[in-house]
Short mmCIF file of C-alpha atoms in Angstrom, two decimals:
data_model
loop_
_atom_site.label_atom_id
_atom_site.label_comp_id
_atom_site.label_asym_id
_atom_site.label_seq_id
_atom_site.Cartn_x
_atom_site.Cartn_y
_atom_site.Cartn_z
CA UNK A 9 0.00 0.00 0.00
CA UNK A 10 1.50 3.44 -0.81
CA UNK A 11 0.69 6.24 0.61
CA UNK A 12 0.58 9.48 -1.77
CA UNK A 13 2.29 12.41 0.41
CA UNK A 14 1.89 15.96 0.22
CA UNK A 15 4.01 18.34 2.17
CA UNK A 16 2.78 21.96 3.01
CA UNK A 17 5.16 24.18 4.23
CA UNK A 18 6.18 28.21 3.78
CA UNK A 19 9.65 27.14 5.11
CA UNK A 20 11.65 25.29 2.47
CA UNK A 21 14.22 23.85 4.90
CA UNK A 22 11.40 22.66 7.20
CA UNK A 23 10.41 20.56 3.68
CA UNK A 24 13.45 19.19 3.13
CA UNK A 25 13.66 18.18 7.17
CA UNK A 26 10.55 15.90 6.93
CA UNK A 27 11.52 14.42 3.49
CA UNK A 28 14.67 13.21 4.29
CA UNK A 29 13.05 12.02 7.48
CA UNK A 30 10.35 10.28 5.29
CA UNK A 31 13.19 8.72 3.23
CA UNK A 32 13.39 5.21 4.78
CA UNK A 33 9.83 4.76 4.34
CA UNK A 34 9.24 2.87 1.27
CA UNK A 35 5.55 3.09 1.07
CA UNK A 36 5.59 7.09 1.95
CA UNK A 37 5.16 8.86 -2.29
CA UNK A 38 6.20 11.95 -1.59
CA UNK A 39 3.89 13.45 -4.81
CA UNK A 40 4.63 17.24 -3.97
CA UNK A 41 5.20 20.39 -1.62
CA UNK A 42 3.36 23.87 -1.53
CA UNK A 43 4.41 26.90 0.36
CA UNK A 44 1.25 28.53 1.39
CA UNK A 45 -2.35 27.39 1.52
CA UNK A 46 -3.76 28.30 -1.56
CA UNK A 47 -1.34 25.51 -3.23
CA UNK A 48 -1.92 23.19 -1.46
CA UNK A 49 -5.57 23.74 -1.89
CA UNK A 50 -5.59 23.25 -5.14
CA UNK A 51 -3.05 19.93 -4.92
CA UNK A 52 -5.78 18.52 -2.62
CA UNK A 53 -8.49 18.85 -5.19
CA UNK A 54 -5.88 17.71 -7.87
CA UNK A 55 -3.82 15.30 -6.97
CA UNK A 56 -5.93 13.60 -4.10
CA UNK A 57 -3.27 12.64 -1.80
CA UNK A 58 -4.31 10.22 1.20
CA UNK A 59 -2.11 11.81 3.93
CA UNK A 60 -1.00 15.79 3.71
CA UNK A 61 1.44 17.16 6.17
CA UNK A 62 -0.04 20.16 6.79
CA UNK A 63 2.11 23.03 8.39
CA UNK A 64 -0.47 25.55 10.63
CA UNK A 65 0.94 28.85 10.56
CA UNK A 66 1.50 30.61 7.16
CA UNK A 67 1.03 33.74 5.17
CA UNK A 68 -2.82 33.75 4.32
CA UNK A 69 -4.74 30.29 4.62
CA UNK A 70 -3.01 28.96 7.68
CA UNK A 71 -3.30 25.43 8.25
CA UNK A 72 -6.57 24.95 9.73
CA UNK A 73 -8.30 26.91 6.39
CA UNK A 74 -6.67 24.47 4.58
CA UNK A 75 -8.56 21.90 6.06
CA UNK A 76 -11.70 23.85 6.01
CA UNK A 77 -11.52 24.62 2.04
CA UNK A 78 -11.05 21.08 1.16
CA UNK A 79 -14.48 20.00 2.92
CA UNK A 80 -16.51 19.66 0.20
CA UNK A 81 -14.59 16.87 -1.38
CA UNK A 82 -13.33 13.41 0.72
CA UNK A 83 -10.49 14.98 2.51
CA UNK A 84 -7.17 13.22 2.28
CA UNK A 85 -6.06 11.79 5.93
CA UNK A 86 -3.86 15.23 7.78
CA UNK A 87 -1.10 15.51 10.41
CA UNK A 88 -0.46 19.06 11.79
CA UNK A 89 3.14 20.04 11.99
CA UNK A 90 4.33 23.11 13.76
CA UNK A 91 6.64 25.15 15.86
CA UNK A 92 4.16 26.19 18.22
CA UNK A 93 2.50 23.51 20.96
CA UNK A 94 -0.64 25.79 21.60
CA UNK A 95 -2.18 24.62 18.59
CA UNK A 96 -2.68 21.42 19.27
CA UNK A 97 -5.68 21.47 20.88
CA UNK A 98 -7.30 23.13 17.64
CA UNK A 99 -5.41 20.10 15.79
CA UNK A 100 -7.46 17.92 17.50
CA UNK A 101 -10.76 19.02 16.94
CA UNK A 102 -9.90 18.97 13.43
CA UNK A 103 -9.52 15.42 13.62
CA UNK A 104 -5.85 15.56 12.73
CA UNK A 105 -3.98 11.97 12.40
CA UNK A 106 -1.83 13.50 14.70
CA UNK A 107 0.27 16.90 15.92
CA UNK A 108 4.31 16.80 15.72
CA UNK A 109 6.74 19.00 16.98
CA UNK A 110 9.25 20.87 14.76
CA UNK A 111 11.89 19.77 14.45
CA UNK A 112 10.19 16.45 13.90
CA UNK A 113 11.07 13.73 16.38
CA UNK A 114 11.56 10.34 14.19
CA UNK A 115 10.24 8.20 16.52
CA UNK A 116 6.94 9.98 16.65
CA UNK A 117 6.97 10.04 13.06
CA UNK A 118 7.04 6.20 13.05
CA UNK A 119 4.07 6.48 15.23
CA UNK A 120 2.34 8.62 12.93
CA UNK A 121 2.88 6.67 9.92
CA UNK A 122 1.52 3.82 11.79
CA UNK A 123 -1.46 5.44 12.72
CA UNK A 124 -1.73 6.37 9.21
CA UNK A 125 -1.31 3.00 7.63
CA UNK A 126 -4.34 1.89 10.15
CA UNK A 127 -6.49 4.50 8.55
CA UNK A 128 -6.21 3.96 5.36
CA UNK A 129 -6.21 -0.08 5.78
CA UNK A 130 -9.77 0.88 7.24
CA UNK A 131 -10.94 3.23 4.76
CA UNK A 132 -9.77 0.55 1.59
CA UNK A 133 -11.39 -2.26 3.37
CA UNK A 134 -14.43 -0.14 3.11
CA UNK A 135 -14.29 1.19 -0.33
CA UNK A 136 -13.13 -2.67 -1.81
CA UNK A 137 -16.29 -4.12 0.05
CA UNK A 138 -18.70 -1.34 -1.54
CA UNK A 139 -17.13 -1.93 -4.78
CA UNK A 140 -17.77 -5.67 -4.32
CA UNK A 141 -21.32 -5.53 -3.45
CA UNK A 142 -22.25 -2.96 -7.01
CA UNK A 143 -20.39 -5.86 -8.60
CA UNK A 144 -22.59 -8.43 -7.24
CA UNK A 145 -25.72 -6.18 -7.49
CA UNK A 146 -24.99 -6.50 -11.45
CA UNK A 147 -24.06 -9.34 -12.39
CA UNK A 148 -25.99 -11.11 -9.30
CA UNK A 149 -28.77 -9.63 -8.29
CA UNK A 150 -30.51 -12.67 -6.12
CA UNK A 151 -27.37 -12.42 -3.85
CA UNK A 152 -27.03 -9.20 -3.18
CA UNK A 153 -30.57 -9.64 -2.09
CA UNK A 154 -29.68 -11.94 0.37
CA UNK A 155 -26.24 -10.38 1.75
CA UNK A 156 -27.05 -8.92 4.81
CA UNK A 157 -27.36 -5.23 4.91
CA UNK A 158 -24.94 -2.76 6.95
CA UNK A 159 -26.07 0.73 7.94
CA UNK A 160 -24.00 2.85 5.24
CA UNK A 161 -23.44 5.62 7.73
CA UNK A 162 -21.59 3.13 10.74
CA UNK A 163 -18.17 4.27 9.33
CA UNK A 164 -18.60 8.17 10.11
CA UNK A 165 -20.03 7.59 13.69
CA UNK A 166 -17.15 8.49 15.84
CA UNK A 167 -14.88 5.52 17.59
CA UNK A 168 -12.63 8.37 19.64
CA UNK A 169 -13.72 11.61 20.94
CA UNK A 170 -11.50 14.41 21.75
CA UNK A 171 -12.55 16.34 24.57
CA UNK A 172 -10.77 19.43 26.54
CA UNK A 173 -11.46 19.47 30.33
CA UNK A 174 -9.46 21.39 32.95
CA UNK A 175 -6.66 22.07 30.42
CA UNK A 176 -5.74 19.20 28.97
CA UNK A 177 -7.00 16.80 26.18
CA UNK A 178 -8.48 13.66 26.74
CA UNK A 179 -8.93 10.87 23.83
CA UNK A 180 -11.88 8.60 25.31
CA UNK A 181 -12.52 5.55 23.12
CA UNK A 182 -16.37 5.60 23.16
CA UNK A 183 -17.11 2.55 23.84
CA UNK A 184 -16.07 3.05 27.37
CA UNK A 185 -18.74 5.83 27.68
CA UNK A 186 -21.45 4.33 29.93
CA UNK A 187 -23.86 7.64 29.79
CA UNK A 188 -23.85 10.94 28.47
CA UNK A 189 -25.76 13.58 30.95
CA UNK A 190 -26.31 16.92 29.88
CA UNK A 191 -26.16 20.46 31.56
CA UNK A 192 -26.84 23.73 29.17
CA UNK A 193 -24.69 23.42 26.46
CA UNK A 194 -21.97 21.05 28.08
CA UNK A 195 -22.62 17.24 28.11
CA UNK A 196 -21.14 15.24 31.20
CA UNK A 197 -19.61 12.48 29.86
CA UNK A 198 -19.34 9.40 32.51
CA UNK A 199 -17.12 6.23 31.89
CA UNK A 200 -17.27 4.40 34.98
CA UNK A 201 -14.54 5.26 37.18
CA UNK A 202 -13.95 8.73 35.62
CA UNK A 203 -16.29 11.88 34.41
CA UNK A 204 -15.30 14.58 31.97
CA UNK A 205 -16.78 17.65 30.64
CA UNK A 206 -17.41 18.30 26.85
CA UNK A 207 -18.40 22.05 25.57
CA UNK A 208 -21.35 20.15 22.99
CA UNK A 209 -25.07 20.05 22.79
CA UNK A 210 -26.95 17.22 23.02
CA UNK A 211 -28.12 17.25 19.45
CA UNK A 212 -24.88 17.80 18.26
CA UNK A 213 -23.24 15.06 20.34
CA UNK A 214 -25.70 12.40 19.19
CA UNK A 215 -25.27 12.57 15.70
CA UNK A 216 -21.71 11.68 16.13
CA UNK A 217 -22.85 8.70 18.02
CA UNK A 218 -23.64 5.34 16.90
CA UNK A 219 -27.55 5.48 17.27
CA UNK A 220 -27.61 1.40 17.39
CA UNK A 221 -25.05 1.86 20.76
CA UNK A 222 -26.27 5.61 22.11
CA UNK A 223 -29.97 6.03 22.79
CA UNK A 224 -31.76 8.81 24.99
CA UNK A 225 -33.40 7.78 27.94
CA UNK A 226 -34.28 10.96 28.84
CA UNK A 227 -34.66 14.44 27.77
CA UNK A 228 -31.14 15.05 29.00
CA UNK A 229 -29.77 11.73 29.38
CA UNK A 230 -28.35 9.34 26.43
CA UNK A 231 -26.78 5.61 27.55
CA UNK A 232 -25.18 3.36 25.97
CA UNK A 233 -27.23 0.02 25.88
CA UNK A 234 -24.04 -2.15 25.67
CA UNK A 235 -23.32 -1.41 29.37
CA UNK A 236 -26.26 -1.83 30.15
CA UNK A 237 -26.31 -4.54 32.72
CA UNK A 238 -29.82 -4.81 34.68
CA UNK A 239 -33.27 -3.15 33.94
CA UNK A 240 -34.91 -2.25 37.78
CA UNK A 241 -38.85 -1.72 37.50
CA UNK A 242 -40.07 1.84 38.89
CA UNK A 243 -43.53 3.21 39.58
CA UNK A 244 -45.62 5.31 36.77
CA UNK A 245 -44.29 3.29 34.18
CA UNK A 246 -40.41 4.39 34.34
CA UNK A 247 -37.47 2.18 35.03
CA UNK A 248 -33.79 2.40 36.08
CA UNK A 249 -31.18 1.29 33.64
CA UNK A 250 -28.13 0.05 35.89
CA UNK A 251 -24.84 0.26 34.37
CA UNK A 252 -21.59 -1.63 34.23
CA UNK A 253 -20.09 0.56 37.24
CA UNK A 254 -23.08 0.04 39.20
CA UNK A 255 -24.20 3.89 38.22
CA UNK A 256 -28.29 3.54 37.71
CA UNK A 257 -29.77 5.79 35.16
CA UNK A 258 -33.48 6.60 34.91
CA UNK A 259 -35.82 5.69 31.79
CA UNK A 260 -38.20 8.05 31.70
CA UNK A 261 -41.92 6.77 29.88
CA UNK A 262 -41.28 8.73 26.82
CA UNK A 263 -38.51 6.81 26.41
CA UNK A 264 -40.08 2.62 27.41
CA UNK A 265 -39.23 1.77 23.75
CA UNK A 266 -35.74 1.56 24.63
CA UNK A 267 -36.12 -0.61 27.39
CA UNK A 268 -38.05 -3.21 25.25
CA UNK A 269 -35.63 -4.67 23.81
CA UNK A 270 -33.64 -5.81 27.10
CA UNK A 271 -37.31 -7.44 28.03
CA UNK A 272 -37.54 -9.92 24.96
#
């Protein structure tokens, strides 16, 4: 598998720092470099790279309006690389790969390139097994019939959430959420041992959320059913969902339907 690099940089020494540190990769195609944002813009939409190194700070479109101008197509995968740390929480949110350091530390690079590799492995599983299944809806319709159908939008539900709380940023794997409570326009999200705060709406929140995993309970509450361990009958038709820490969260009647399907 190769992986078709761009590098975006307004410093040409800081260019030819990460390629020679990108030599002794074999499957890294370095396919170009741009100097400002603009450039690499246009690359992005041309030459559809899957992983840009994406410097933030330069002279007009800075990094980050990079990423936002290059929306309306599929983005290639990006990993932030600057001088200055207090962007990284920004590189987060953007869903950056990752955030390095200049001058570039190899060993994190290794990481990166790792993390890369896993993302794209993903992603081409995904794209071969669409491609499969319009082959098979040709030339075979009856068995495309009987395949068994995936939801088509599982892929962009998140797996890892970034979330900034007292300073520092937290990656929480989101499967190890056991409920989500909200308050205003932060949501209090719980995972057992541990509770962290997340500047988000509800609404917002939930459509980044599996909706097969994440359901509301409540006006303000949303669980997820997999740690869901006991259902505890209350009065006036509600119940109490009790969760994998012991935490018991209350079902609220607008909300029975969810409970039904721990009951059959």
């Amino acid at each position: 598998m190769t992986i078709r690099t761009l590098i975006v940089d307004d410093e040409k020494l800081a260019i030819q720092g990460l390629q020679l540190r990108l030599e002794p990769y074999s499957d890294v195609e370095i396919i170009g470099t741009c100097a400002n944002g603009r450039e690499a813009i246009r690359a992005i939409k041309t030459e559809k790279p899957d992983l840009v190194f994406l410097d933030i700070q330069m002279p007009g479109f800075d990094g980050f309006s990079v990423v936002k101008g290059v929306m309306e197509i599929e983005p290639p995968l990006f990993v932030f690389v600057t001088a200055y740390e207090e962007h990284a929480i920004r590189a987060f949110e953007a869903n950056a790969v990752n955030y390095l350091m200049k001058p570039v530390d190899e060993d994190k690079l290794a990481d990166t390139l790792d993390r890369v590799r896993t993302r794209l492995a993903e992603k081409r599983s995904a794209d071969e097994a669409k491609k499969l299944q319009d082959v098979l809806a040709e030339i075979a319709p009856d068995a495309i019939e009987n395949m068994p159908v995936e939801d088509e939008n599982a892929g962009r539900y998140e797996k890892m959430i970034n979330i900034k709380d007292r300073g520092q940023i937290f990656r929480v794997d989101v499967d190890s959420i056991e409920h989500i409570e909200a308050a205003g326009d932060y949501m209090c999200i719980y995972t057992g041992d541990n509770s962290l705060i997340l500047r988000e709406t509800m609404k917002d929140l939930e459509r980044r959320l599996d909706p097969r995993v994440f359901q509301r309970v409540h006006r303000s509450t949303i669980v997820n059913l997999d740690q869901v361990r006991q259902v505890k009958p209350h009065t006036n038709g509600e119940c109490f969902l009790v969760l994998g820490s012991g935490a018991e969260v209350k079902v609220s009647r607008s909300y029975r339907d969810v409970v039904a399907r721990f009951v059959h």
